[in-house]
PDB file of C-alpha atoms in Angstrom:
ATOM      1  CA  UNK A   1     117.161 116.769 123.978  1.00  0.00           C
ATOM      2  CA  UNK A   2     118.531 115.036 127.041  1.00  0.00           C
ATOM      3  CA  UNK A   3     118.676 111.270 127.552  1.00  0.00           C
ATOM      4  CA  UNK A   4     116.004 111.645 130.194  1.00  0.00           C
ATOM      5  CA  UNK A   5     113.654 113.279 127.707  1.00  0.00           C
ATOM      6  CA  UNK A   6     114.329 110.602 125.087  1.00  0.00           C
ATOM      7  CA  UNK A   7     113.726 107.888 127.711  1.00  0.00           C
ATOM      8  CA  UNK A   8     110.130 109.020 128.271  1.00  0.00           C
ATOM      9  CA  UNK A   9     109.333 110.399 124.795  1.00  0.00           C
ATOM     10  CA  UNK A  10     110.362 107.292 122.807  1.00  0.00           C
ATOM     11  CA  UNK A  11     107.667 105.073 124.373  1.00  0.00           C
ATOM     12  CA  UNK A  12     105.117 107.705 123.311  1.00  0.00           C
ATOM     13  CA  UNK A  13     106.558 107.718 119.780  1.00  0.00           C
ATOM     14  CA  UNK A  14     106.240 103.933 119.804  1.00  0.00           C
ATOM     15  CA  UNK A  15     102.646 104.272 121.043  1.00  0.00           C
ATOM     16  CA  UNK A  16     101.857 106.650 118.186  1.00  0.00           C
ATOM     17  CA  UNK A  17     103.427 104.178 115.729  1.00  0.00           C
ATOM     18  CA  UNK A  18     101.283 101.377 117.216  1.00  0.00           C
ATOM     19  CA  UNK A  19      98.117 103.461 116.828  1.00  0.00           C
ATOM     20  CA  UNK A  20      98.975 104.246 113.212  1.00  0.00           C
ATOM     21  CA  UNK A  21      99.698 100.630 112.252  1.00  0.00           C
ATOM     22  CA  UNK A  22      96.639  99.361 114.141  1.00  0.00           C
ATOM     23  CA  UNK A  23      94.063 101.785 112.754  1.00  0.00           C
ATOM     24  CA  UNK A  24      95.266 103.345 109.482  1.00  0.00           C
ATOM     25  CA  UNK A  25      95.070 101.279 106.316  1.00  0.00           C
ATOM     26  CA  UNK A  26      98.577 101.561 104.865  1.00  0.00           C
ATOM     27  CA  UNK A  27      98.391  98.392 102.779  1.00  0.00           C
ATOM     28  CA  UNK A  28     100.760  96.686 101.893  1.00  0.00           C
ATOM     29  CA  UNK A  29     102.723  98.098 104.858  1.00  0.00           C
ATOM     30  CA  UNK A  30     100.025  96.710 107.155  1.00  0.00           C
ATOM     31  CA  UNK A  31      96.872  94.671 106.593  1.00  0.00           C
ATOM     32  CA  UNK A  32      94.299  95.871 109.101  1.00  0.00           C
ATOM     33  CA  UNK A  33      91.436  94.269 107.206  1.00  0.00           C
ATOM     34  CA  UNK A  34      92.640  90.754 108.016  1.00  0.00           C
ATOM     35  CA  UNK A  35      92.457  91.395 111.805  1.00  0.00           C
ATOM     36  CA  UNK A  36      89.277  90.549 113.651  1.00  0.00           C
ATOM     37  CA  UNK A  37      87.769  92.991 116.157  1.00  0.00           C
ATOM     38  CA  UNK A  38      88.434  90.765 119.201  1.00  0.00           C
ATOM     39  CA  UNK A  39      92.108  90.503 118.325  1.00  0.00           C
ATOM     40  CA  UNK A  40      92.325  94.246 117.794  1.00  0.00           C
ATOM     41  CA  UNK A  41      90.818  94.911 121.251  1.00  0.00           C
ATOM     42  CA  UNK A  42      93.336  92.520 122.802  1.00  0.00           C
ATOM     43  CA  UNK A  43      96.193  94.280 120.988  1.00  0.00           C
ATOM     44  CA  UNK A  44      95.014  97.711 122.125  1.00  0.00           C
ATOM     45  CA  UNK A  45      94.607  96.634 125.753  1.00  0.00           C
ATOM     46  CA  UNK A  46      97.856  94.657 125.735  1.00  0.00           C
ATOM     47  CA  UNK A  47     100.081  97.087 123.850  1.00  0.00           C
ATOM     48  CA  UNK A  48      99.035 100.634 124.690  1.00  0.00           C
ATOM     49  CA  UNK A  49      98.875 100.814 128.520  1.00  0.00           C
ATOM     50  CA  UNK A  50     102.402  99.408 129.050  1.00  0.00           C
ATOM     51  CA  UNK A  51     103.846 102.100 126.777  1.00  0.00           C
ATOM     52  CA  UNK A  52     102.069 104.833 128.725  1.00  0.00           C
ATOM     53  CA  UNK A  53     103.311 103.309 132.002  1.00  0.00           C
ATOM     54  CA  UNK A  54     106.880 103.113 130.665  1.00  0.00           C
ATOM     55  CA  UNK A  55     106.760 106.746 129.606  1.00  0.00           C
ATOM     56  CA  UNK A  56     105.401 107.801 133.019  1.00  0.00           C
ATOM     57  CA  UNK A  57     108.093 105.777 134.797  1.00  0.00           C
ATOM     58  CA  UNK A  58     110.813 107.774 133.071  1.00  0.00           C
ATOM     59  CA  UNK A  59     108.960 111.097 133.043  1.00  0.00           C
ATOM     60  CA  UNK A  60     108.823 111.254 136.849  1.00  0.00           C
ATOM     61  CA  UNK A  61     112.509 110.287 137.036  1.00  0.00           C
ATOM     62  CA  UNK A  62     112.474 108.151 140.143  1.00  0.00           C
ATOM     63  CA  UNK A  63     115.122 105.396 140.332  1.00  0.00           C
ATOM     64  CA  UNK A  64     112.639 102.646 141.171  1.00  0.00           C
ATOM     65  CA  UNK A  65     110.152 103.874 138.559  1.00  0.00           C
ATOM     66  CA  UNK A  66     112.936 104.051 135.964  1.00  0.00           C
ATOM     67  CA  UNK A  67     113.813 100.421 136.639  1.00  0.00           C
ATOM     68  CA  UNK A  68     110.144  99.407 136.378  1.00  0.00           C
ATOM     69  CA  UNK A  69     109.944 101.187 133.013  1.00  0.00           C
ATOM     70  CA  UNK A  70     113.183  99.602 131.817  1.00  0.00           C
ATOM     71  CA  UNK A  71     111.959  96.156 132.897  1.00  0.00           C
ATOM     72  CA  UNK A  72     108.672  96.622 131.020  1.00  0.00           C
ATOM     73  CA  UNK A  73     110.544  97.743 127.899  1.00  0.00           C
ATOM     74  CA  UNK A  74     112.789  94.680 128.197  1.00  0.00           C
ATOM     75  CA  UNK A  75     109.778  92.370 128.523  1.00  0.00           C
ATOM     76  CA  UNK A  76     108.170  93.887 125.430  1.00  0.00           C
ATOM     77  CA  UNK A  77     111.439  93.443 123.521  1.00  0.00           C
ATOM     78  CA  UNK A  78     111.687  89.795 124.593  1.00  0.00           C
ATOM     79  CA  UNK A  79     108.093  89.219 123.483  1.00  0.00           C
ATOM     80  CA  UNK A  80     108.879  90.821 120.118  1.00  0.00           C
ATOM     81  CA  UNK A  81     111.931  88.593 119.703  1.00  0.00           C
ATOM     82  CA  UNK A  82     109.885  85.467 120.483  1.00  0.00           C
ATOM     83  CA  UNK A  83     107.027  86.530 118.197  1.00  0.00           C
ATOM     84  CA  UNK A  84     109.072  87.533 115.137  1.00  0.00           C
ATOM     85  CA  UNK A  85     112.820  87.013 115.190  1.00  0.00           C
ATOM     86  CA  UNK A  86     113.187  83.558 116.715  1.00  0.00           C
ATOM     87  CA  UNK A  87     110.548  82.087 114.352  1.00  0.00           C
ATOM     88  CA  UNK A  88     112.276  83.836 111.442  1.00  0.00           C
ATOM     89  CA  UNK A  89     115.718  82.528 112.331  1.00  0.00           C
ATOM     90  CA  UNK A  90     114.932  79.108 113.794  1.00  0.00           C
ATOM     91  CA  UNK A  91     111.461  78.047 112.676  1.00  0.00           C
ATOM     92  CA  UNK A  92     108.096  77.937 114.363  1.00  0.00           C
ATOM     93  CA  UNK A  93     105.184  75.728 115.420  1.00  0.00           C
ATOM     94  CA  UNK A  94     102.469  75.179 112.797  1.00  0.00           C
ATOM     95  CA  UNK A  95      99.988  77.362 114.715  1.00  0.00           C
ATOM     96  CA  UNK A  96     102.317  80.328 114.279  1.00  0.00           C
ATOM     97  CA  UNK A  97     102.452  79.720 110.519  1.00  0.00           C
ATOM     98  CA  UNK A  98      98.639  79.598 110.294  1.00  0.00           C
ATOM     99  CA  UNK A  99      98.251  82.913 112.147  1.00  0.00           C
ATOM    100  CA  UNK A 100     101.049  84.448 110.090  1.00  0.00           C
ATOM    101  CA  UNK A 101      99.391  83.397 106.825  1.00  0.00           C
ATOM    102  CA  UNK A 102      96.066  84.809 107.987  1.00  0.00           C
ATOM    103  CA  UNK A 103      97.304  88.172 109.263  1.00  0.00           C
ATOM    104  CA  UNK A 104     100.633  89.022 107.627  1.00  0.00           C
ATOM    105  CA  UNK A 105     101.076  87.050 104.398  1.00  0.00           C
ATOM    106  CA  UNK A 106     100.094  90.019 102.209  1.00  0.00           C
ATOM    107  CA  UNK A 107     102.258  92.675 103.910  1.00  0.00           C
ATOM    108  CA  UNK A 108     105.506  94.050 102.514  1.00  0.00           C
ATOM    109  CA  UNK A 109     108.704  92.165 103.356  1.00  0.00           C
ATOM    110  CA  UNK A 110     112.310  93.066 102.626  1.00  0.00           C
ATOM    111  CA  UNK A 111     114.211  90.292 104.414  1.00  0.00           C
ATOM    112  CA  UNK A 112     115.253  87.138 102.573  1.00  0.00           C
ATOM    113  CA  UNK A 113     113.386  83.930 103.291  1.00  0.00           C
ATOM    114  CA  UNK A 114     114.949  81.237 105.442  1.00  0.00           C
ATOM    115  CA  UNK A 115     113.532  77.824 104.519  1.00  0.00           C
ATOM    116  CA  UNK A 116     109.786  77.969 105.195  1.00  0.00           C
ATOM    117  CA  UNK A 117     110.123  80.268 108.231  1.00  0.00           C
ATOM    118  CA  UNK A 118     107.918  83.307 108.708  1.00  0.00           C
ATOM    119  CA  UNK A 119     109.446  86.593 107.545  1.00  0.00           C
ATOM    120  CA  UNK A 120     109.046  89.733 109.676  1.00  0.00           C
ATOM    121  CA  UNK A 121     107.268  92.359 107.617  1.00  0.00           C
ATOM    122  CA  UNK A 122     108.380  95.989 107.401  1.00  0.00           C
ATOM    123  CA  UNK A 123     105.702  96.995 109.915  1.00  0.00           C
ATOM    124  CA  UNK A 124     107.257  94.736 112.563  1.00  0.00           C
ATOM    125  CA  UNK A 125     110.821  95.612 111.609  1.00  0.00           C
ATOM    126  CA  UNK A 126     109.757  99.158 112.526  1.00  0.00           C
ATOM    127  CA  UNK A 127     108.476  97.864 115.867  1.00  0.00           C
ATOM    128  CA  UNK A 128     111.852  96.205 116.477  1.00  0.00           C
ATOM    129  CA  UNK A 129     113.804  99.336 115.581  1.00  0.00           C
ATOM    130  CA  UNK A 130     111.698 101.488 117.919  1.00  0.00           C
ATOM    131  CA  UNK A 131     111.995  98.959 120.741  1.00  0.00           C
ATOM    132  CA  UNK A 132     115.734  98.562 120.300  1.00  0.00           C
ATOM    133  CA  UNK A 133     116.252 102.333 120.182  1.00  0.00           C
ATOM    134  CA  UNK A 134     114.107 102.830 123.290  1.00  0.00           C
ATOM    135  CA  UNK A 135     115.907 100.073 125.178  1.00  0.00           C
ATOM    136  CA  UNK A 136     119.303 101.474 124.170  1.00  0.00           C
ATOM    137  CA  UNK A 137     118.440 105.021 125.292  1.00  0.00           C
ATOM    138  CA  UNK A 138     116.928 103.780 128.563  1.00  0.00           C
ATOM    139  CA  UNK A 139     120.009 101.607 129.206  1.00  0.00           C
ATOM    140  CA  UNK A 140     122.321 104.536 128.527  1.00  0.00           C
ATOM    141  CA  UNK A 141     120.254 106.725 130.851  1.00  0.00           C
ATOM    142  CA  UNK A 142     120.214 104.150 133.669  1.00  0.00           C
ATOM    143  CA  UNK A 143     123.800 102.959 133.463  1.00  0.00           C
TER     144      UNK A 143
END
């Protein structure tokens, strides 16, 4: 497979991963029963369309579209870092801890604890790996 193909296929792989973790009960990998329906709708509307747009931006292989796709991937990665890795490494506001306890306290974790910080679960480590891989391939393709 070429870099171009990977650049547009990886967002679709990530989309498939998102669908699986959002709708299939794979407890303790994920805990879909703790999520309310309003939050799930927000996640679907917020997470799925950008991945389809990113894939389309690279599929049509236009320089401007490629940069739009790369920018969207970068924004998603930054959001992931702020949601999981910065709170894990440096701490978090109390509201983050309350949401974490409600939605992710029962999921499987492999990372060591740091003080009383939240710990990214395996489900979200997978998200990070897919995002990082996608961003790396898109960077390699663009530069």
